[in-house]
CSV table of C-alpha atoms and ligand atoms in Angstrom, one decimal:
chain,number,residue,atom,x,y,z
A,1,UNK,CA,-17.0,110.5,-142.9
A,2,UNK,CA,-20.7,111.8,-142.0
A,3,UNK,CA,-23.0,110.4,-143.9
A,4,UNK,CA,-25.0,113.7,-144.6
A,5,UNK,CA,-22.4,114.6,-146.9
A,6,UNK,CA,-22.2,111.3,-148.6
A,7,UNK,CA,-23.0,110.2,-152.0
A,8,UNK,CA,-24.6,106.7,-152.8
A,9,UNK,CA,-25.5,105.8,-156.7
A,10,UNK,CA,-27.6,103.2,-158.4
A,11,UNK,CA,-27.3,102.3,-161.9
A,12,UNK,CA,-30.3,100.0,-162.3
A,13,UNK,CA,-33.4,101.0,-161.8
A,14,UNK,CA,-34.9,98.2,-161.8
A,15,UNK,CA,-36.7,95.6,-158.8
A,16,UNK,CA,-33.1,95.3,-157.0
A,17,UNK,CA,-31.4,99.1,-157.0
A,18,UNK,CA,-35.2,100.8,-156.0
A,19,UNK,CA,-35.4,98.0,-152.6
A,20,UNK,CA,-32.3,99.4,-152.4
A,21,UNK,CA,-32.4,102.6,-152.4
A,22,UNK,CA,-35.5,101.9,-150.0
A,23,UNK,CA,-33.3,100.5,-147.8
A,24,UNK,CA,-30.6,103.2,-147.8
A,25,UNK,CA,-33.3,105.5,-146.3
A,26,UNK,CA,-34.7,102.9,-144.1
A,27,UNK,CA,-31.9,102.5,-142.7
A,28,UNK,CA,-31.1,105.8,-141.4
A,29,UNK,CA,-29.0,106.9,-144.5
A,30,UNK,CA,-29.4,110.6,-144.6
A,31,UNK,CA,-27.0,111.8,-147.6
A,32,UNK,CA,-27.8,111.4,-151.4
A,33,UNK,CA,-29.2,108.6,-153.4
A,34,UNK,CA,-28.9,109.2,-156.8
A,35,UNK,CA,-31.0,106.4,-158.7
A,36,UNK,CA,-30.1,106.1,-162.4
A,37,UNK,CA,-31.8,104.0,-164.9
A,38,UNK,CA,-32.0,103.6,-168.4
A,39,UNK,CA,-35.5,102.4,-168.8
A,40,UNK,CA,-38.4,105.5,-169.1
A,41,UNK,CA,-41.0,104.1,-166.5
A,42,UNK,CA,-40.6,103.8,-163.1
A,43,UNK,CA,-38.7,101.1,-161.5
A,44,UNK,CA,-41.1,97.7,-162.4
A,45,UNK,CA,-41.1,93.9,-160.9
A,46,UNK,CA,-40.7,92.1,-164.4
A,47,UNK,CA,-43.0,88.2,-162.9
A,48,UNK,CA,-46.4,89.9,-164.4
A,49,UNK,CA,-45.3,90.3,-168.0
A,50,UNK,CA,-45.4,86.9,-168.6
A,51,UNK,CA,-48.6,86.0,-166.4
A,52,UNK,CA,-50.5,88.3,-166.1
A,53,UNK,CA,-50.8,91.5,-167.3
A,54,UNK,CA,-49.2,89.7,-170.4
A,55,UNK,CA,-52.8,87.3,-170.6
A,56,UNK,CA,-54.8,90.9,-169.9
A,57,UNK,CA,-55.8,90.2,-166.1
A,58,UNK,CA,-54.0,93.2,-164.3
A,59,UNK,CA,-53.3,96.1,-165.0
A,60,UNK,CA,-49.7,98.2,-166.1
A,61,UNK,CA,-49.9,100.2,-162.8
A,62,UNK,CA,-49.8,97.2,-160.3
A,63,UNK,CA,-46.2,95.8,-161.1
A,64,UNK,CA,-44.9,99.3,-160.3
A,65,UNK,CA,-42.0,98.8,-156.6
A,66,UNK,CA,-43.4,102.5,-155.7
A,67,UNK,CA,-45.5,104.9,-157.1
A,68,UNK,CA,-44.0,107.6,-158.2
A,69,UNK,CA,-44.4,110.0,-156.3
A,70,UNK,CA,-42.7,107.6,-153.0
A,71,UNK,CA,-39.4,108.7,-154.7
A,72,UNK,CA,-39.2,112.1,-153.8
A,73,UNK,CA,-41.0,111.8,-151.0
A,74,UNK,CA,-38.0,109.5,-149.4
A,75,UNK,CA,-35.6,112.0,-151.0
A,76,UNK,CA,-34.3,109.7,-154.2
A,77,UNK,CA,-33.3,111.5,-156.8
A,78,UNK,CA,-34.0,109.2,-159.8
A,79,UNK,CA,-32.7,110.4,-163.4
A,80,UNK,CA,-34.7,108.2,-165.9
A,81,UNK,CA,-34.2,107.7,-169.2
A,82,UNK,CA,-31.1,108.2,-169.0
A,83,UNK,CA,-27.9,105.4,-169.7
A,84,UNK,CA,-24.8,105.2,-167.1
A,85,UNK,CA,-22.6,104.6,-170.2
A,86,UNK,CA,-19.2,105.3,-168.2
A,87,UNK,CA,-17.9,104.1,-165.0
A,88,UNK,CA,-14.3,106.0,-163.4
A,89,UNK,CA,-13.3,104.2,-160.5
A,90,UNK,CA,-10.1,106.2,-160.0
A,91,UNK,CA,-12.3,109.4,-160.0
A,92,UNK,CA,-15.3,108.4,-158.0
A,93,UNK,CA,-17.6,109.1,-161.1
A,94,UNK,CA,-20.3,107.2,-163.3
A,95,UNK,CA,-21.1,109.4,-166.5
A,96,UNK,CA,-24.6,109.5,-167.9
A,97,UNK,CA,-25.5,109.5,-171.3
A,98,UNK,CA,-26.5,113.3,-171.9
A,99,UNK,CA,-22.5,114.0,-170.5
A,100,UNK,CA,-23.5,114.9,-167.4
A,101,UNK,CA,-21.0,113.1,-164.1
A,102,UNK,CA,-22.1,111.9,-161.2
A,103,UNK,CA,-19.6,111.9,-158.6
A,104,UNK,CA,-20.4,109.3,-155.7
A,105,UNK,CA,-18.5,107.9,-152.5
A,106,UNK,CA,-20.0,104.1,-152.6
A,107,UNK,CA,-21.5,103.4,-156.1
A,108,UNK,CA,-24.5,100.2,-156.6
A,109,UNK,CA,-24.3,98.2,-159.8
A,110,UNK,CA,-27.9,97.0,-160.4
A,111,UNK,CA,-27.9,96.3,-163.8
A,112,UNK,CA,-29.8,93.0,-164.6
A,113,UNK,CA,-30.0,91.1,-167.5
A,114,UNK,CA,-31.0,91.1,-170.8
A,115,UNK,CA,-32.4,88.4,-173.3
A,116,UNK,CA,-30.0,86.5,-175.2
A,117,UNK,CA,-30.6,86.8,-179.4
A,118,UNK,CA,-31.2,84.4,-182.4
A,119,UNK,CA,-28.2,84.4,-184.3
A,120,UNK,CA,-30.0,83.5,-188.0
A,121,UNK,CA,-31.1,84.8,-190.8
A,122,UNK,CA,-34.2,86.7,-189.5
A,123,UNK,CA,-34.0,87.6,-186.5
A,124,UNK,CA,-34.6,91.0,-187.1
A,125,UNK,CA,-38.0,90.8,-188.5
A,126,UNK,CA,-40.8,93.3,-187.2
A,127,UNK,CA,-42.1,90.3,-186.1
A,128,UNK,CA,-40.2,88.4,-183.8
A,129,UNK,CA,-40.1,89.5,-180.5
A,130,UNK,CA,-38.3,89.5,-176.2
A,131,UNK,CA,-39.3,89.7,-173.2
A,132,UNK,CA,-37.9,91.6,-171.1
A,133,UNK,CA,-39.2,95.1,-170.2
A,134,UNK,CA,-42.2,96.6,-170.1
A,135,UNK,CA,-43.0,97.8,-173.0
A,136,UNK,CA,-42.5,94.4,-174.5
A,137,UNK,CA,-45.5,93.0,-172.6
A,138,UNK,CA,-47.5,96.4,-174.1
A,139,UNK,CA,-47.0,95.4,-177.7
A,140,UNK,CA,-46.6,91.2,-177.2
A,141,UNK,CA,-49.9,91.1,-175.3
A,142,UNK,CA,-51.3,93.5,-178.5
A,143,UNK,CA,-49.5,90.0,-181.1
A,144,UNK,CA,-50.7,87.3,-178.4
A,145,UNK,CA,-54.8,89.2,-178.8
A,146,UNK,CA,-54.8,89.8,-182.2
A,147,UNK,CA,-52.7,85.9,-183.0
A,148,UNK,CA,-56.1,84.3,-181.4
A,149,UNK,CA,-58.2,86.4,-182.5
A,150,UNK,CA,-56.7,85.8,-186.1
A,151,UNK,CA,-56.2,81.2,-185.8
A,152,UNK,CA,-52.2,82.6,-185.8
A,153,UNK,CA,-49.8,80.5,-184.8
A,154,UNK,CA,-46.5,81.6,-182.0
A,155,UNK,CA,-43.1,79.9,-182.8
A,156,UNK,CA,-41.2,80.0,-179.1
A,157,UNK,CA,-38.2,79.5,-179.5
A,158,UNK,CA,-36.5,77.8,-175.5
A,159,UNK,CA,-39.0,75.9,-173.4
A,160,UNK,CA,-37.2,77.8,-169.7
A,161,UNK,CA,-39.9,80.0,-168.0
A,162,UNK,CA,-40.5,82.5,-169.6
A,163,UNK,CA,-40.8,80.2,-173.1
A,164,UNK,CA,-43.4,78.2,-171.3
A,165,UNK,CA,-45.5,81.2,-169.5
A,166,UNK,CA,-45.6,82.7,-173.0
A,167,UNK,CA,-46.9,80.1,-173.8
A,168,UNK,CA,-49.9,79.1,-171.8
A,169,UNK,CA,-50.2,83.9,-172.1
A,170,UNK,CA,-50.8,82.5,-175.7
A,171,UNK,CA,-53.2,79.8,-175.6
A,172,UNK,CA,-55.2,82.0,-173.2
A,173,UNK,CA,-55.7,84.6,-175.9
A,174,UNK,CA,-56.4,80.9,-178.4
A,175,UNK,CA,-53.7,81.6,-180.4
A,176,UNK,CA,-51.8,78.4,-181.3
A,177,UNK,CA,-48.2,77.8,-180.4
A,178,UNK,CA,-45.3,75.4,-180.7
A,179,UNK,CA,-42.2,75.1,-179.1
A,180,UNK,CA,-38.9,74.5,-180.6
A,181,UNK,CA,-36.3,73.4,-177.9
A,182,UNK,CA,-32.3,71.7,-178.3
A,183,UNK,CA,-32.8,69.7,-175.4
A,184,UNK,CA,-35.3,66.5,-174.3
A,185,UNK,CA,-37.6,68.6,-172.0
A,186,UNK,CA,-38.8,72.1,-170.9
A,187,UNK,CA,-36.9,73.1,-168.5
A,188,UNK,CA,-34.4,71.0,-167.9
A,189,UNK,CA,-31.0,72.5,-166.5
A,190,UNK,CA,-33.7,73.8,-164.3
A,191,UNK,CA,-35.7,70.8,-163.6
A,192,UNK,CA,-33.8,68.6,-165.1
A,193,UNK,CA,-35.8,65.6,-167.2
A,194,UNK,CA,-37.5,63.7,-164.8
A,195,UNK,CA,-39.7,67.1,-163.6
A,196,UNK,CA,-39.3,69.2,-166.8
A,197,UNK,CA,-41.2,66.0,-168.2
A,198,UNK,CA,-45.0,67.1,-167.0
A,199,UNK,CA,-44.5,70.7,-167.5
A,200,UNK,CA,-44.0,69.3,-171.3
A,201,UNK,CA,-47.2,67.2,-170.3
A,202,UNK,CA,-48.9,70.3,-168.7
A,203,UNK,CA,-48.4,71.9,-172.7
A,204,UNK,CA,-49.6,70.1,-173.9
A,205,UNK,CA,-52.3,68.7,-172.7
A,206,UNK,CA,-53.2,72.7,-173.1
A,207,UNK,CA,-52.4,72.3,-176.7
A,208,UNK,CA,-48.4,74.0,-176.9
A,209,UNK,CA,-47.1,71.8,-179.6
A,210,UNK,CA,-43.0,70.8,-178.9
A,211,UNK,CA,-40.9,70.3,-181.1
A,212,UNK,CA,-37.6,68.9,-179.3
A,213,UNK,CA,-33.9,67.9,-179.9
A,214,UNK,CA,-33.7,71.1,-182.6
A,215,UNK,CA,-32.4,74.4,-183.2
A,216,UNK,CA,-33.5,77.4,-185.1
A,217,UNK,CA,-31.7,78.0,-188.4
A,218,UNK,CA,-33.9,80.3,-190.4
A,219,UNK,CA,-36.8,82.8,-189.9
A,220,UNK,CA,-38.2,83.1,-193.2
A,221,UNK,CA,-40.2,86.4,-193.5
A,222,UNK,CA,-41.9,89.0,-196.4
A,223,UNK,CA,-41.8,92.7,-195.0
A,224,UNK,CA,-40.8,92.6,-192.4
A,225,UNK,CA,-44.0,89.5,-191.3
A,226,UNK,CA,-42.7,85.5,-189.9
A,227,UNK,CA,-43.8,83.2,-192.5
A,228,UNK,CA,-42.1,80.6,-191.4
A,229,UNK,CA,-39.8,78.9,-189.0
A,230,UNK,CA,-37.2,76.1,-190.1
A,231,UNK,CA,-34.8,74.0,-187.9
A,232,UNK,CA,-31.8,71.8,-188.4
A,233,UNK,CA,-33.8,68.9,-188.9
A,234,UNK,CA,-35.4,69.9,-191.7
A,235,UNK,CA,-38.5,71.2,-191.2
A,236,UNK,CA,-40.6,74.4,-191.6
A,237,UNK,CA,-43.2,75.5,-189.0
A,238,UNK,CA,-46.0,77.8,-189.5
A,239,UNK,CA,-45.4,81.5,-187.9
A,240,UNK,CA,-46.8,85.0,-187.7
A,241,UNK,CA,-44.9,85.9,-185.0
A,242,UNK,CA,-41.3,84.2,-183.4
A,243,UNK,CA,-40.4,84.7,-179.1
A,244,UNK,CA,-37.1,84.4,-178.3
A,245,UNK,CA,-37.1,83.1,-175.3
A,246,UNK,CA,-33.7,81.3,-175.1
A,247,UNK,CA,-32.0,83.3,-171.3
A,248,UNK,CA,-30.5,86.9,-170.4
A,249,UNK,CA,-27.2,87.6,-170.2
A,250,UNK,CA,-26.0,89.6,-166.7
A,251,UNK,CA,-25.7,93.6,-168.2
A,252,UNK,CA,-21.5,94.0,-167.7
A,253,UNK,CA,-20.7,96.2,-170.0
A,254,UNK,CA,-19.6,98.6,-167.5
A,255,UNK,CA,-18.0,97.2,-165.1
A,256,UNK,CA,-15.7,95.1,-167.2
A,257,UNK,CA,-14.3,98.6,-169.2
A,258,UNK,CA,-13.8,99.8,-165.3
A,259,UNK,CA,-11.9,96.5,-164.6
A,260,UNK,CA,-13.6,95.4,-161.8
A,261,UNK,CA,-13.2,91.4,-161.7
A,262,UNK,CA,-16.2,88.9,-163.8
A,263,UNK,CA,-16.7,85.9,-163.9
A,264,UNK,CA,-16.7,84.5,-167.5
A,265,UNK,CA,-20.1,82.2,-169.6
A,266,UNK,CA,-19.0,79.6,-168.9
A,267,UNK,CA,-19.6,79.6,-165.2
A,268,UNK,CA,-22.5,81.6,-165.2
A,269,UNK,CA,-21.5,85.9,-165.7
A,270,UNK,CA,-21.5,88.2,-164.1
A,271,UNK,CA,-19.8,90.5,-161.6
A,272,UNK,CA,-18.0,88.6,-159.5
A,273,UNK,CA,-18.9,90.1,-155.5
A,274,UNK,CA,-18.8,88.6,-152.7
A,275,UNK,CA,-20.7,87.2,-150.0
A,276,UNK,CA,-21.5,90.8,-149.0
A,277,UNK,CA,-22.3,91.7,-153.0
A,278,UNK,CA,-19.1,93.6,-152.5
A,279,UNK,CA,-16.7,93.4,-156.0
A,280,UNK,CA,-13.4,93.9,-157.2
A,281,UNK,CA,-13.6,97.1,-155.9
A,282,UNK,CA,-14.3,97.6,-151.8
A,283,UNK,CA,-16.6,101.2,-152.4
A,284,UNK,CA,-18.3,99.1,-156.2
A,285,UNK,CA,-21.3,96.6,-154.7
A,286,UNK,CA,-23.5,94.5,-157.4
A,287,UNK,CA,-26.5,92.9,-156.7
A,288,UNK,CA,-29.8,91.0,-158.5
A,289,UNK,CA,-29.3,89.9,-161.7
A,290,UNK,CA,-26.0,91.0,-162.9
A,291,UNK,CA,-24.1,90.1,-159.5
A,292,UNK,CA,-22.3,86.9,-159.5
A,293,UNK,CA,-21.7,85.7,-155.2
A,294,UNK,CA,-20.6,83.6,-153.6
A,295,UNK,CA,-22.6,81.6,-151.3
A,296,UNK,CA,-21.6,81.0,-147.8
A,297,UNK,CA,-24.2,78.1,-147.8
A,298,UNK,CA,-24.4,76.5,-151.0
A,299,UNK,CA,-20.3,77.5,-151.3
A,300,UNK,CA,-20.0,78.5,-154.7
A,301,UNK,CA,-20.3,81.4,-156.2
A,302,UNK,CA,-24.1,82.2,-158.7
A,303,UNK,CA,-25.8,84.7,-160.2
A,304,UNK,CA,-29.8,83.8,-159.1
A,305,UNK,CA,-31.8,85.4,-162.2
A,306,UNK,CA,-34.9,85.2,-159.9
A,307,UNK,CA,-37.0,88.1,-158.3
A,308,UNK,CA,-36.6,87.5,-155.1
A,309,UNK,CA,-33.4,87.5,-154.9
A,310,UNK,CA,-33.4,91.3,-156.0
A,311,UNK,CA,-36.4,92.2,-153.8
A,312,UNK,CA,-33.8,90.3,-151.1
A,313,UNK,CA,-30.3,91.5,-151.8
A,314,UNK,CA,-31.1,94.6,-152.6
A,315,UNK,CA,-32.0,96.2,-149.4
A,316,UNK,CA,-28.2,93.4,-148.6
A,317,UNK,CA,-26.3,95.8,-150.8
A,318,UNK,CA,-27.9,98.7,-148.9
A,319,UNK,CA,-26.4,97.8,-145.5
A,320,UNK,CA,-23.5,96.6,-147.0
A,321,UNK,CA,-22.3,100.7,-148.8
A,322,UNK,CA,-23.8,101.1,-145.1
A,323,UNK,CA,-20.7,99.5,-143.7
A,324,UNK,CA,-23.3,96.7,-142.4
A,325,UNK,CA,-21.8,93.0,-141.6
A,326,UNK,CA,-23.6,91.2,-144.3
A,327,UNK,CA,-23.5,88.1,-145.7
A,328,UNK,CA,-26.5,87.4,-148.1
A,329,UNK,CA,-27.1,83.4,-147.9
A,330,UNK,CA,-30.5,83.0,-148.6
A,331,UNK,CA,-31.8,80.1,-150.3
A,332,UNK,CA,-32.5,80.7,-154.3
A,333,UNK,CA,-36.1,81.2,-154.3
A,334,UNK,CA,-38.2,81.4,-157.4
A,335,UNK,CA,-42.7,80.7,-158.6
A,336,UNK,CA,-44.4,79.9,-161.9
A,337,UNK,CA,-47.4,80.3,-162.5
A,338,UNK,CA,-48.8,78.3,-165.8
A,339,UNK,CA,-52.9,78.0,-166.6
A,340,UNK,CA,-53.5,76.5,-163.0
A,341,UNK,CA,-50.8,75.4,-162.0
A,342,UNK,CA,-48.8,77.2,-159.5
A,343,UNK,CA,-45.2,76.4,-158.2
A,344,UNK,CA,-42.4,77.7,-156.1
A,345,UNK,CA,-38.8,76.2,-155.8
A,346,UNK,CA,-35.8,76.4,-153.7
A,347,UNK,CA,-32.3,75.5,-153.3
A,348,UNK,CA,-30.2,74.8,-156.9
A,349,UNK,CA,-30.0,71.0,-158.2
A,350,UNK,CA,-28.3,71.2,-161.3
A,351,UNK,CA,-28.4,68.6,-163.9
A,352,UNK,CA,-25.1,66.2,-162.9
A,353,UNK,CA,-25.1,67.9,-159.5
A,354,UNK,CA,-28.1,65.2,-157.6
A,355,UNK,CA,-28.9,61.8,-157.2
A,356,UNK,CA,-32.1,61.2,-156.8
A,357,UNK,CA,-35.4,63.1,-157.5
A,358,UNK,CA,-38.5,62.4,-155.0
A,359,UNK,CA,-41.5,63.3,-155.5
A,360,UNK,CA,-44.4,63.5,-152.1
A,361,UNK,CA,-47.8,63.1,-153.3
A,362,UNK,CA,-49.2,63.4,-156.2
A,363,UNK,CA,-47.9,63.7,-159.8
A,364,UNK,CA,-50.5,63.0,-161.7
A,365,UNK,CA,-52.8,65.6,-160.6
A,366,UNK,CA,-50.0,68.3,-160.0
A,367,UNK,CA,-50.1,68.1,-156.4
A,368,UNK,CA,-46.6,67.6,-155.3
A,369,UNK,CA,-43.5,68.5,-153.5
A,370,UNK,CA,-40.1,67.3,-155.6
A,371,UNK,CA,-37.2,67.1,-153.8
A,372,UNK,CA,-33.7,66.7,-155.5
A,373,UNK,CA,-31.7,65.1,-152.7
A,374,UNK,CA,-27.5,63.6,-152.7
A,375,UNK,CA,-26.0,60.8,-151.1
A,376,UNK,CA,-29.6,61.7,-148.7
A,377,UNK,CA,-29.4,65.3,-147.8
A,378,UNK,CA,-32.1,67.5,-149.3
A,379,UNK,CA,-30.6,70.3,-152.5
A,380,UNK,CA,-33.8,71.9,-153.7
A,381,UNK,CA,-37.8,71.4,-153.6
A,382,UNK,CA,-40.5,72.2,-155.8
A,383,UNK,CA,-43.8,72.5,-154.6
A,384,UNK,CA,-46.5,72.7,-157.0
A,385,UNK,CA,-50.6,73.3,-156.3
A,386,UNK,CA,-48.8,73.1,-152.4
A,387,UNK,CA,-48.5,75.6,-150.4
A,388,UNK,CA,-47.4,77.0,-147.4
A,389,UNK,CA,-44.1,74.5,-146.8
A,390,UNK,CA,-41.7,76.7,-148.5
A,391,UNK,CA,-40.1,77.4,-144.4
A,392,UNK,CA,-40.1,74.0,-143.8
A,393,UNK,CA,-38.4,72.9,-147.9
A,394,UNK,CA,-36.1,75.5,-146.9
A,395,UNK,CA,-34.7,74.7,-143.3
A,396,UNK,CA,-34.7,70.9,-144.9
A,397,UNK,CA,-32.1,72.8,-147.2
A,398,UNK,CA,-30.2,74.2,-145.0
A,399,UNK,CA,-29.4,71.7,-142.1
A,400,UNK,CA,-28.0,69.8,-144.8
A,401,UNK,CA,-29.3,66.7,-142.6
A,402,UNK,CA,-29.5,63.6,-144.0
A,403,UNK,CA,-34.1,63.1,-144.2
A,404,UNK,CA,-35.0,60.1,-144.0
A,405,UNK,CA,-36.4,59.8,-147.1
A,406,UNK,CA,-39.7,57.3,-147.0
A,407,UNK,CA,-40.8,59.8,-144.9
A,408,UNK,CA,-40.1,62.9,-147.3
A,409,UNK,CA,-42.1,60.4,-149.3
A,410,UNK,CA,-45.2,60.1,-147.5
A,411,UNK,CA,-47.6,63.6,-146.6
A,412,UNK,CA,-48.8,61.7,-144.1
A,413,UNK,CA,-45.9,62.7,-142.2
A,414,UNK,CA,-45.4,66.1,-141.1
A,415,UNK,CA,-42.3,67.9,-142.9
A,416,UNK,CA,-42.1,69.6,-140.1
A,417,UNK,CA,-41.1,66.8,-138.2
A,418,UNK,CA,-38.2,66.1,-141.1
A,419,UNK,CA,-35.9,69.3,-140.5
A,420,UNK,CA,-33.4,68.6,-137.2
A,421,UNK,CA,-34.4,71.1,-134.2
A,422,UNK,CA,-37.9,71.3,-135.6
A,423,UNK,CA,-39.9,68.2,-135.2
A,424,UNK,CA,-42.0,66.7,-132.9
B,501,FAD,C1,-40.7,88.7,-168.2
B,501,FAD,C2,-39.8,88.2,-167.0
B,501,FAD,C3,-41.0,87.2,-166.2
B,501,FAD,C4,-39.9,86.4,-164.6
B,501,FAD,N1,-41.1,85.8,-163.8
B,501,FAD,C5,-40.4,86.0,-162.5
B,501,FAD,C6,-41.5,84.7,-161.9
B,501,FAD,O1,-42.4,84.3,-162.5
B,501,FAD,N2,-40.1,84.7,-161.3
B,501,FAD,C7,-39.1,85.4,-161.0
B,501,FAD,O2,-38.2,84.6,-159.8
B,501,FAD,N3,-38.2,85.8,-161.1
B,501,FAD,C8,-38.9,85.7,-162.2
B,501,FAD,N4,-38.2,87.1,-163.3
B,501,FAD,C9,-37.0,87.0,-163.0
B,501,FAD,C10,-37.0,88.6,-163.0
B,501,FAD,O3,-37.7,89.8,-162.7
B,501,FAD,C11,-35.4,89.4,-162.6
B,501,FAD,O4,-34.8,88.7,-161.8
B,501,FAD,C12,-35.9,90.6,-161.4
B,501,FAD,O5,-36.1,91.6,-162.4
B,501,FAD,C13,-34.3,90.9,-161.7
B,501,FAD,O6,-34.2,92.3,-161.0
B,501,FAD,P1,-33.0,93.3,-160.8
B,501,FAD,O7,-32.9,94.6,-160.3
B,501,FAD,O8,-31.4,92.5,-160.5
B,501,FAD,O9,-32.4,93.4,-162.7
B,501,FAD,P2,-33.3,94.9,-164.1
B,501,FAD,O10,-35.3,94.1,-163.5
B,501,FAD,O11,-33.2,93.7,-164.9
B,501,FAD,O12,-33.3,95.6,-163.4
B,501,FAD,C14,-31.9,96.3,-164.3
B,501,FAD,C15,-32.7,97.7,-164.8
B,501,FAD,O13,-31.2,98.3,-165.2
B,501,FAD,C16,-31.8,99.1,-166.3
B,501,FAD,N5,-29.8,99.5,-166.8
B,501,FAD,C17,-28.9,98.4,-167.1
B,501,FAD,N6,-27.9,99.1,-167.3
B,501,FAD,C18,-28.1,100.0,-167.0
B,501,FAD,C19,-27.4,101.0,-167.3
B,501,FAD,N7,-26.3,101.2,-167.9
B,501,FAD,N8,-27.9,102.6,-167.0
B,501,FAD,C20,-28.1,102.6,-166.3
B,501,FAD,N9,-29.5,101.8,-166.4
B,501,FAD,C21,-29.6,100.1,-166.7
B,501,FAD,C22,-32.1,97.5,-166.7
B,501,FAD,O14,-32.5,98.7,-168.1
B,501,FAD,C23,-33.0,97.5,-166.4
B,501,FAD,O15,-34.3,98.7,-166.1
B,501,FAD,C24,-39.1,87.4,-164.8
B,501,FAD,C25,-37.8,87.9,-166.2
B,501,FAD,C26,-38.8,88.7,-166.7
B,501,FAD,C27,-38.0,89.0,-167.8
């Protein structure tokens, strides 16, 4: 069928969806492109919601993927504030909340993820917050400012990236902050105990209190207000507001009801896709936080919940929808900023998957690169307040070659010289 008569539908108007729509046009697709989103805002990027925007340093306008007028100019039909509630694969149609049925020739699911909820008494109190949407960040920004002004106390459940970034923002407003985390160090699942501990130290130095090895059992409140939080070791912590930052769950409901293959929760969840981001239905693709893709480089299936994966995966999915050969094998990458510490992480090294953590540089001054190795091969690398090294770190990971560990730990040896084929 000629392109101009085909309709490509994208469900999920976040970064991955918007970038896929953009790529369909830049690749020359002349048919209809319909982008459906349940949020009322135009597609936006989320990283600033726990950083610059939350801190009051960045404007609301700075988070949008494109300016609103871009969509009409690119001939993208936007349906905002409109959830897709049903997917009928046999009839190739998506049904929206208002009953409108939208036909598709190819469909992309870019439905992202949603915050996991605490399953304890008191979780419905108005003072309990989550952070995923712009509207959440707007609300939380006001809460942090009030807590800072009144010497109030924010209790954060979960010492992952979002929990820690909000802790840093809250300290910036002058609020008291306690973080409750069941494991022994922050960021345990991603960084392991060795490097996670360094982030714990950073926050402790900035006045954050940690309560490790404990879980919330109850949020105590009155008239919607939070008064305190109880943990399973019998302690009670003062709190005027709570942030539940205990991870996100992929939004797979539409795919599941339509009978698409999923990955079970113990293996990370998500819609199962191959390396070309195609689901178990050849006309349906999935990308971004919701997709668990086979990763050709890592040889495993992975659901990556990071900005760069949405940014680059969206266009890759668009190309696959157009019938191009796609093998999406970008090295997983993410970044974070907390206080005066900026970092970038490349690769994949889950706890139990590496046998050595090697530091290059000065960890005490927080200017270093950490490498996670297995049998002398670099699985992942994280540069902390060291810049312009991501390309070399990713090349080391891609090479899968054993590396000279002494040279790797020595900042005077150029990283490029350790990458096979790049060295002098
Ligand atoms: C506060 C915060 C800070 C972050 N900071 C960083 C960072 O510093 N670095 C980093 O690498 N990553 C960061 N991330 C992660 C990054 O933002 C995500 O990986 C990225 O947003 C994923 O994009 P996506 O398009 O796949 O999903 P999303 O951004 O979640 O977009 C999916 C969209 O689809 C909509 N949707 C879902 N179901 C339906 C439906 N049935 N019908 C219609 N619409 C639907 C959703 O409402 C949403 O608007 C952060 C995330 C958050 C929440």
